[in-house]
mmCIF file of C-alpha atoms in Angstrom:
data_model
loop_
_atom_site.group_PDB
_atom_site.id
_atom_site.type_symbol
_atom_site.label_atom_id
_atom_site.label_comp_id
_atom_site.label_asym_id
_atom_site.label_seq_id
_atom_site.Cartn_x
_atom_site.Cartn_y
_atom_site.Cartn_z
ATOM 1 C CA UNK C 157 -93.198 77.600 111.715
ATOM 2 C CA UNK C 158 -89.847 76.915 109.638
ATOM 3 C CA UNK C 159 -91.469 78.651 106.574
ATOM 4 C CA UNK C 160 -92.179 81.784 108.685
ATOM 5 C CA UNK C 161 -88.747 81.763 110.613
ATOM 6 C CA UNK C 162 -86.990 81.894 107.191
ATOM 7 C CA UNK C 163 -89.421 84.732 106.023
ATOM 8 C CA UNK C 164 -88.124 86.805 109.186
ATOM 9 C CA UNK C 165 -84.480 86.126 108.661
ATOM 10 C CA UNK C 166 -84.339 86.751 104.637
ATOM 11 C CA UNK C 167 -84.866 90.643 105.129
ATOM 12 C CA UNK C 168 -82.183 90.444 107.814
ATOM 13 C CA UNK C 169 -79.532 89.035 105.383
ATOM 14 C CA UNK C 170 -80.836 91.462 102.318
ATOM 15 C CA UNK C 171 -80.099 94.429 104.694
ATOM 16 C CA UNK C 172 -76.814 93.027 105.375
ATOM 17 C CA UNK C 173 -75.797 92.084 102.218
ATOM 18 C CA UNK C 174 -76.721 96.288 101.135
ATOM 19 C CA UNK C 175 -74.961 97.287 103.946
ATOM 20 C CA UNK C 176 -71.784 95.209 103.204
ATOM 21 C CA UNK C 177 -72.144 96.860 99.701
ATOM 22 C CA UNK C 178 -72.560 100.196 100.524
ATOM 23 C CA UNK C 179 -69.301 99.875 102.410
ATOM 24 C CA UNK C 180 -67.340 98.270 99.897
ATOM 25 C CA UNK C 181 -69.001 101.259 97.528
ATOM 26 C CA UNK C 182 -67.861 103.914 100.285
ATOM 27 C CA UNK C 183 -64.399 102.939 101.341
ATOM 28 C CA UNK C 184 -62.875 100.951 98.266
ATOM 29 C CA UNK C 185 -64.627 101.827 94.999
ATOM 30 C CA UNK C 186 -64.762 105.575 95.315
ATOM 31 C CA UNK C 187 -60.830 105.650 96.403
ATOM 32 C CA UNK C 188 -60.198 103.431 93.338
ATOM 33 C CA UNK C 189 -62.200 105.302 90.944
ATOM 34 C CA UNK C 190 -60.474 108.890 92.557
ATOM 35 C CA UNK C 191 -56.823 106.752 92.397
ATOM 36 C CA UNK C 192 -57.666 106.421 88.549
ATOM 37 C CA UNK C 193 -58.822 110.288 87.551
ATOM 38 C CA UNK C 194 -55.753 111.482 89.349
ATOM 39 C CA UNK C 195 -54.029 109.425 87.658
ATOM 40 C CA UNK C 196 -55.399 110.241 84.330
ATOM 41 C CA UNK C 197 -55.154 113.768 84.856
ATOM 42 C CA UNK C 198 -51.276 112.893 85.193
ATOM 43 C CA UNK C 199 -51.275 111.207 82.340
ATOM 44 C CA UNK C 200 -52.798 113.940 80.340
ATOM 45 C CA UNK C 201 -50.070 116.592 82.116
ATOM 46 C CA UNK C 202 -47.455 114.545 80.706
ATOM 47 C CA UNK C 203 -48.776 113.813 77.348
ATOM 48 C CA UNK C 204 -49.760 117.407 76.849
ATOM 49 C CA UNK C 205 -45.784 118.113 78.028
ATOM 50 C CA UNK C 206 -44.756 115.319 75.551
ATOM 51 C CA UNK C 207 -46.869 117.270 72.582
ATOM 52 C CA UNK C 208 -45.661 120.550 73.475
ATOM 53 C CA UNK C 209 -41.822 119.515 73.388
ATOM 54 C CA UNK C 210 -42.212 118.249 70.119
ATOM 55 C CA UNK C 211 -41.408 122.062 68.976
ATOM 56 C CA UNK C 212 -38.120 121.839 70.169
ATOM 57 C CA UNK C 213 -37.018 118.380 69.438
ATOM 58 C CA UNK C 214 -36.540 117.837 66.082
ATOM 59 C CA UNK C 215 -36.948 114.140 66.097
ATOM 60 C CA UNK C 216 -40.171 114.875 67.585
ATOM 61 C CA UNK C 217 -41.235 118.036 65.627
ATOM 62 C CA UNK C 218 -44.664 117.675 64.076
ATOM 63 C CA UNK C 219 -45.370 114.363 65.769
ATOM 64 C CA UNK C 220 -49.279 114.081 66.255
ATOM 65 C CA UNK C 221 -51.885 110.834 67.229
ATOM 66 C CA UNK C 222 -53.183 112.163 63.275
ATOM 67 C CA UNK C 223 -49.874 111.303 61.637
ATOM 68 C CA UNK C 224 -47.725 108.644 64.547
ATOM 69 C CA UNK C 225 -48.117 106.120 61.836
ATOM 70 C CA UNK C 226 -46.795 107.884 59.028
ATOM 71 C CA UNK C 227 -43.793 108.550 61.176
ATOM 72 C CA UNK C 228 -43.530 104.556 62.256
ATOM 73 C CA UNK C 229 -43.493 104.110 58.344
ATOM 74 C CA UNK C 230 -41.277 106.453 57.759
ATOM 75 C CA UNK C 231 -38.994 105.110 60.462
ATOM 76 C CA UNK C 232 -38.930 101.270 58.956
ATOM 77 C CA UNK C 233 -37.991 102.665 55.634
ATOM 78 C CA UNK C 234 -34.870 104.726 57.195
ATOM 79 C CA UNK C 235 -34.529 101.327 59.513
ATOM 80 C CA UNK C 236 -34.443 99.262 55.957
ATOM 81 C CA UNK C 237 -32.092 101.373 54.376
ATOM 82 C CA UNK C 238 -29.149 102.025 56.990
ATOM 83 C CA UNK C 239 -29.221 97.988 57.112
ATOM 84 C CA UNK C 240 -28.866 97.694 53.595
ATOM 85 C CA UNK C 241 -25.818 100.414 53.794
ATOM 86 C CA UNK C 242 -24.956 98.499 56.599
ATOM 87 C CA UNK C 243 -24.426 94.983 54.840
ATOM 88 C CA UNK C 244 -23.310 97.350 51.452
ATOM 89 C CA UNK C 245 -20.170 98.510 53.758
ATOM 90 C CA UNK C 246 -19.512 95.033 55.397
ATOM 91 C CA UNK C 247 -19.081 93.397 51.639
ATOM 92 C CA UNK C 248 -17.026 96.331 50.945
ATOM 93 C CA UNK C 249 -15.071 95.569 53.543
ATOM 94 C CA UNK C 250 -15.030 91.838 53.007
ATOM 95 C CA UNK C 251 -11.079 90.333 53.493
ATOM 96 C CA UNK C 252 -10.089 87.364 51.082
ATOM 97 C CA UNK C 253 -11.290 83.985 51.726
ATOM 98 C CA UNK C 254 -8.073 82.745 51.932
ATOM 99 C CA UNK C 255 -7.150 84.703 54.405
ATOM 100 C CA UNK C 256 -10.616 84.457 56.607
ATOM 101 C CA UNK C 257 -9.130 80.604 56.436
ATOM 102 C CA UNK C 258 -5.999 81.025 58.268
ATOM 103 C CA UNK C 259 -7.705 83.364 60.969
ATOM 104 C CA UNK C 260 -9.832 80.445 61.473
ATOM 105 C CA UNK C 261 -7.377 78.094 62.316
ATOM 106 C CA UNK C 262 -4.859 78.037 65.710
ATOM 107 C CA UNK C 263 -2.123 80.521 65.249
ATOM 108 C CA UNK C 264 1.158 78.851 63.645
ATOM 109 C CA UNK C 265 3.913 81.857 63.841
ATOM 110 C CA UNK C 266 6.089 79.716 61.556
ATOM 111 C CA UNK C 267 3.340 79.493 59.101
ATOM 112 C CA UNK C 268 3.334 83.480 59.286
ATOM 113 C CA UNK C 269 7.119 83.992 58.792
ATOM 114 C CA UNK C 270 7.114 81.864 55.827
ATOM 115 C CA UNK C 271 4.152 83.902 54.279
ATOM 116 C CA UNK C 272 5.641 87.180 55.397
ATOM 117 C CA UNK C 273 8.993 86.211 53.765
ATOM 118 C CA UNK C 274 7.161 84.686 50.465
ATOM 119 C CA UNK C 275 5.099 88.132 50.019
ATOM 120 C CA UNK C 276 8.455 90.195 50.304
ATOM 121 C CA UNK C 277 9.911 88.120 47.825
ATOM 122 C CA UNK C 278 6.861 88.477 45.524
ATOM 123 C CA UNK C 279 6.899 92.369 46.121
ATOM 124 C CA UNK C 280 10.461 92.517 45.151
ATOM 125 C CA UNK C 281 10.065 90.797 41.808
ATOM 126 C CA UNK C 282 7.236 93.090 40.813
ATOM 127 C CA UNK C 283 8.496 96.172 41.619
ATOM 128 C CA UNK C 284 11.642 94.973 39.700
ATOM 129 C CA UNK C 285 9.429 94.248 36.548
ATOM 130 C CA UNK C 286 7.915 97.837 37.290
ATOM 131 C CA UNK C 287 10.986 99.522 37.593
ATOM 132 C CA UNK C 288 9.783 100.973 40.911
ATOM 133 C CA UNK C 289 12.429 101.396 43.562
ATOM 134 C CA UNK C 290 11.359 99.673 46.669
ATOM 135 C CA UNK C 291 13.375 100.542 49.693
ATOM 136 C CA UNK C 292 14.492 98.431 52.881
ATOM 137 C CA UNK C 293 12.195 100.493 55.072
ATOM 138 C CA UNK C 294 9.119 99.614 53.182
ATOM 139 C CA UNK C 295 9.434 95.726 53.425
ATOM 140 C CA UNK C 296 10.557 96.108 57.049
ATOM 141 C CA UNK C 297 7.256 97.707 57.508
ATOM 142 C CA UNK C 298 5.781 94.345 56.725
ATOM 143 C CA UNK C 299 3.737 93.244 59.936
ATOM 144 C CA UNK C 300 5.499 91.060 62.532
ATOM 145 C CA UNK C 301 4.938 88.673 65.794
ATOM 146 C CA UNK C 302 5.082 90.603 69.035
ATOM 147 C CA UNK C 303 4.531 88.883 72.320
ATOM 148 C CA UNK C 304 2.430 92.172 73.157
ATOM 149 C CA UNK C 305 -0.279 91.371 70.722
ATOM 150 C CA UNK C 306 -3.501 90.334 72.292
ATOM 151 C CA UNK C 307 -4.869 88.577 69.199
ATOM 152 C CA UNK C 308 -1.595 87.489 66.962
ATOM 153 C CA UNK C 309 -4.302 86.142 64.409
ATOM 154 C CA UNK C 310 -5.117 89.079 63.615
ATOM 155 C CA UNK C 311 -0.993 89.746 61.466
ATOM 156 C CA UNK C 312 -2.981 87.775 58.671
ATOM 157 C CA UNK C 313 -5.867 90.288 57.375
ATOM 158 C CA UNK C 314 -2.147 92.924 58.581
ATOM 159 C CA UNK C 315 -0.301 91.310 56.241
ATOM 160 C CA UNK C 316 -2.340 90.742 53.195
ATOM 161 C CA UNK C 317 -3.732 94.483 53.570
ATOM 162 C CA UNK C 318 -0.040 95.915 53.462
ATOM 163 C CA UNK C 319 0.708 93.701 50.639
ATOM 164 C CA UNK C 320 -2.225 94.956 49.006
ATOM 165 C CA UNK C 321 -1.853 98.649 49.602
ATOM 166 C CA UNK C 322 1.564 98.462 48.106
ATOM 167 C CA UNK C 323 1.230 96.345 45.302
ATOM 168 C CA UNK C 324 -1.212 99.138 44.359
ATOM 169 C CA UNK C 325 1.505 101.815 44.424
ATOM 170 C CA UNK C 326 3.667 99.553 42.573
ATOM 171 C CA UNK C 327 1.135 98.912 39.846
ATOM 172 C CA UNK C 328 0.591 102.827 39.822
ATOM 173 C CA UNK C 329 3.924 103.098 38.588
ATOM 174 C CA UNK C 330 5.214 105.134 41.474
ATOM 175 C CA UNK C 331 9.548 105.960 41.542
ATOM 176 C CA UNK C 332 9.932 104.651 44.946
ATOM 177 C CA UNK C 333 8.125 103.091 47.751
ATOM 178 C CA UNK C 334 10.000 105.130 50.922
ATOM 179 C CA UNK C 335 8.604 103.313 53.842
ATOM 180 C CA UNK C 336 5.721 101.321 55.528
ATOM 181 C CA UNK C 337 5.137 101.444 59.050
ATOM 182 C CA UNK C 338 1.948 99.868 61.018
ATOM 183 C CA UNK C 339 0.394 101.914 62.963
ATOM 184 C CA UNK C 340 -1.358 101.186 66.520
ATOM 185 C CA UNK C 341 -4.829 99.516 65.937
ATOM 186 C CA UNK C 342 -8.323 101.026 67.575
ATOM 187 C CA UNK C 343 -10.853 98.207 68.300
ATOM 188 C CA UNK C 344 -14.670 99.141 67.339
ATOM 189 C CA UNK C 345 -17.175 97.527 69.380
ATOM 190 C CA UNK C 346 -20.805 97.217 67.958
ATOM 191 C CA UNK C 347 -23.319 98.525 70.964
ATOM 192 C CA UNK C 348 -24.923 94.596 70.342
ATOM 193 C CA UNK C 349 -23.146 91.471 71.234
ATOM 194 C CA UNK C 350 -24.533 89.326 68.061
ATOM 195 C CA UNK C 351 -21.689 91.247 65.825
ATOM 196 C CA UNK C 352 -18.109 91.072 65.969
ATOM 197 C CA UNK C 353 -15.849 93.944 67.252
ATOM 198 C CA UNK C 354 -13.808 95.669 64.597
ATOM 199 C CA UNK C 355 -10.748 95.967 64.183
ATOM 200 C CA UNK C 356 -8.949 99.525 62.529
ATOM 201 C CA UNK C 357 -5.839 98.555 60.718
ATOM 202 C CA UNK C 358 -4.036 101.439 60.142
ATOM 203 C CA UNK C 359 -0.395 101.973 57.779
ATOM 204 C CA UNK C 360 1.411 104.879 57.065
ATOM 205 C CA UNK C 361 2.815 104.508 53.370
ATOM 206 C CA UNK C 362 5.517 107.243 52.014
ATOM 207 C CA UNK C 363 5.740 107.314 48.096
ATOM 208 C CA UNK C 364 7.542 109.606 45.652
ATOM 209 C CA UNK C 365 6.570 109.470 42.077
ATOM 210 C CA UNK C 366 4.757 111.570 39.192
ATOM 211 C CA UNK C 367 1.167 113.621 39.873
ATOM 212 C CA UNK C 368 0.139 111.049 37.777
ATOM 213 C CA UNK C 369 0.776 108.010 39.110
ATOM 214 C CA UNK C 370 0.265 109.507 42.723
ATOM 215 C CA UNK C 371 -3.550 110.432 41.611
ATOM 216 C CA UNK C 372 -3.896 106.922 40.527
ATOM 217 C CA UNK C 373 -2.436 105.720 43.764
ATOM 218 C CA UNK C 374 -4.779 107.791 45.710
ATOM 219 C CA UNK C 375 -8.290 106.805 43.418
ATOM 220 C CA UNK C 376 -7.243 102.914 43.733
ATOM 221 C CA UNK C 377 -7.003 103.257 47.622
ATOM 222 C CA UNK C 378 -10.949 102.903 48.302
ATOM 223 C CA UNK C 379 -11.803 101.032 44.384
ATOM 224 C CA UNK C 380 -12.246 97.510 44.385
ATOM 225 C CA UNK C 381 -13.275 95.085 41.863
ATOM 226 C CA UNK C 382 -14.078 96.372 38.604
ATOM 227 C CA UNK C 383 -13.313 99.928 39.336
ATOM 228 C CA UNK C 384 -9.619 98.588 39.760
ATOM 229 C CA UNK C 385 -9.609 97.098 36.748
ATOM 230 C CA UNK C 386 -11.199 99.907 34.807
ATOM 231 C CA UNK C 387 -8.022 101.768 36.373
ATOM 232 C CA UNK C 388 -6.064 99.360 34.937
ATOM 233 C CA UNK C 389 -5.055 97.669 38.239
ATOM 234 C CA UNK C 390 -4.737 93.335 37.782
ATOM 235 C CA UNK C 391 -3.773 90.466 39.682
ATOM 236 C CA UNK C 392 -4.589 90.011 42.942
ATOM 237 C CA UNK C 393 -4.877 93.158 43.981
ATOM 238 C CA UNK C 394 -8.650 93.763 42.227
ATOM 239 C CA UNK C 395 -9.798 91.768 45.266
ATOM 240 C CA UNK C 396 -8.673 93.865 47.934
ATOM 241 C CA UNK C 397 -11.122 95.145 50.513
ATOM 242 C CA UNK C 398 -11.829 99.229 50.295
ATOM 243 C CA UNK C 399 -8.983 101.259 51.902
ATOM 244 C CA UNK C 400 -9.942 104.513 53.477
ATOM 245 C CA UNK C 401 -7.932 107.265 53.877
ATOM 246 C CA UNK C 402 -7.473 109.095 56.876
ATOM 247 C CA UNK C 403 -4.873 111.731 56.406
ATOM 248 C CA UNK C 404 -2.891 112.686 53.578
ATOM 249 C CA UNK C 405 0.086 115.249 52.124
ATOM 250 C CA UNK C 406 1.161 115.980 49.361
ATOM 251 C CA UNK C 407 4.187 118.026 48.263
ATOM 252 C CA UNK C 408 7.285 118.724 46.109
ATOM 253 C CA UNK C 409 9.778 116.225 46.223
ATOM 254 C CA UNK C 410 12.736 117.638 44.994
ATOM 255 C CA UNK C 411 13.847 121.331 42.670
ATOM 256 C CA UNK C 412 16.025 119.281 40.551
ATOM 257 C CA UNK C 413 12.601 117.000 39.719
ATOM 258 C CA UNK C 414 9.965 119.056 39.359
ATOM 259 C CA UNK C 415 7.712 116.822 38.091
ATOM 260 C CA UNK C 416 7.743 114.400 40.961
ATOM 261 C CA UNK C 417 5.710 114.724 44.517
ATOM 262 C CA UNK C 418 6.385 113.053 47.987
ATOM 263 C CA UNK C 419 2.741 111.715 49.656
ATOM 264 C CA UNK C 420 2.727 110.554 52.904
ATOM 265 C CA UNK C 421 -0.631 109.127 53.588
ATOM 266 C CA UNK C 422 -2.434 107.056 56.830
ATOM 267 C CA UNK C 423 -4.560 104.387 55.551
ATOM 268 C CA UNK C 424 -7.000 102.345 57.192
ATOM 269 C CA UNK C 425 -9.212 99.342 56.691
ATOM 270 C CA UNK C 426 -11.259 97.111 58.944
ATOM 271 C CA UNK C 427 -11.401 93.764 59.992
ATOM 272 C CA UNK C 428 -14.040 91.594 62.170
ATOM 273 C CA UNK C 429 -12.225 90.267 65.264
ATOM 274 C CA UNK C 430 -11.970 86.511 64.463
ATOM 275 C CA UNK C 431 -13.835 84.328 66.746
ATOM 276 C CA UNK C 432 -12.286 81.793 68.877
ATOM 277 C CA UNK C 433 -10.072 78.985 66.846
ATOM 278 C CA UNK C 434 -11.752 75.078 66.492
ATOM 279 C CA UNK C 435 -9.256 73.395 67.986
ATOM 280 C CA UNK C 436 -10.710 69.938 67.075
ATOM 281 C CA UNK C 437 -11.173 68.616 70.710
ATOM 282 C CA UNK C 438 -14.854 69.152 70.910
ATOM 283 C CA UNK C 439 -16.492 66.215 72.033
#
């Protein structure tokens, strides 16, 4: 009796069991499989609008699933290359260590004045030995403390670029050095947080001396290195960072000297914006 009970109830549970699958079949399979082709055939609209703008984009011109990975090859070397300009312009760049040092440490504004007034001294001397006339104006335009400044650290890489940029008119044998004054900086913010803002510090430098010796002025500006020395720059001044410069003009000086010129120039270099000091109380 039990074996033919269960032989009456097994085709009752089959039929269910086809039923329950013909419903799952009917109302959630068939939606999901119609969900995905409509989806597809979006998927194709927008490639197929993707492919077609490629004509008018020029990043995108000529950009096929034949040739996508000569592109992504193409794009690493480009990648490769603007990082090794990128690290190429940074060591151009490069301030003195000795002066990376003192931005390092807690700001001391004695420690500044004393170095401000030692470098004015030192500029004096060699523009004595050079027989270059360098006027009040120009070592005023040394940089100085301000209560205004948001990072005073910052008068160190200010102060050895000013020295720099006119020990090299100095050494170009310039007549006179008319005036120095700093100019407002702009701050230059990377669009990544893992590198350093920096900082544009700009001078405006007057100088009145011979074509000559104002072209040489002008083609030490961005040397460095051995390019100064081949220009027969020495001293300290061979390690200065590259100066760029951002306007220039040049014109007569005077009728009675005819073979002298006036240049008034804005120069500019740049500077990382020094991290915060180690004040030693760590634990």
């Amino acid at each position: 009796m039990a074996l033919a009970s269960h032989i009456k109830w097994f085709p009752s549970a089959a039929f269910l069991a086809t039923l329950l699958m013909a419903g799952y079949y009917r109302f959630a399979y068939q939606p999901l499989v119609r969900a995905s082709a409509a989806q597809d055939k979006e998927l194709s609209t927008l490639w197929s609008r993707l492919v077609s703008s490629n004509e008018h984009v020029n990043a995108c011109r000529g950009l096929s699933l034949d040739n996508y990975s000569d592109r992504v090859t193409q794009l690493k070397g480009a990648l490769a290359s603007l990082e090794a300009a990128q690290k190429r312009v940074r060591e151009r760049i490069e301030i003195g260590a000795a002066t990376r040092a003192k931005m390092e440490q807690p700001w001391q504004l004695i420690d500044f004045q004393i170095e401000r007034l030692q470098q004015a001294g030192a500029l004096l001397r060699m523009a004595k030995e050079h027989r270059v006339s360098i006027e009040a104006a120009a070592l005023a335009g040394l940089p100085e403390y301000s209560v205004d400044l948001p990072e005073p650290r910052l008068l160190w890489p200010r102060l050895e670029m000013a020295v720099q940029l006119l020990t090299t008119a100095i050494q170009s044998q310039v007549s006179s050095i008319r005036s120095l004054n700093q100019l407002s900086p702009i701050t230059h913010s990377w669009p990544t947080q893992d590198a350093p803002a920096l900082e544009e510090v700009a001078m405006r430098v007057e100088l009145v001396g011979s074509t000559e010796s104002i072209t040489r002025f002008l083609r030490g500006i961005p040397a460095t290195g051995d390019r100064l020395v081949s220009l027969g720059f020495t001293g300290a001044v061979t390690n200065k960072p590259v100066f760029f410069v951002d306007k220039v003009l040049v014109r007569k000086f005077a009728p009675d000297r005819p073979g002298d010129v006036q240049l008034e120039a804005r120069v500019c270099s740049f500077v990382p914006w020094p991290a915060a000091p180690d004040t030693g109380n760590a634990p």
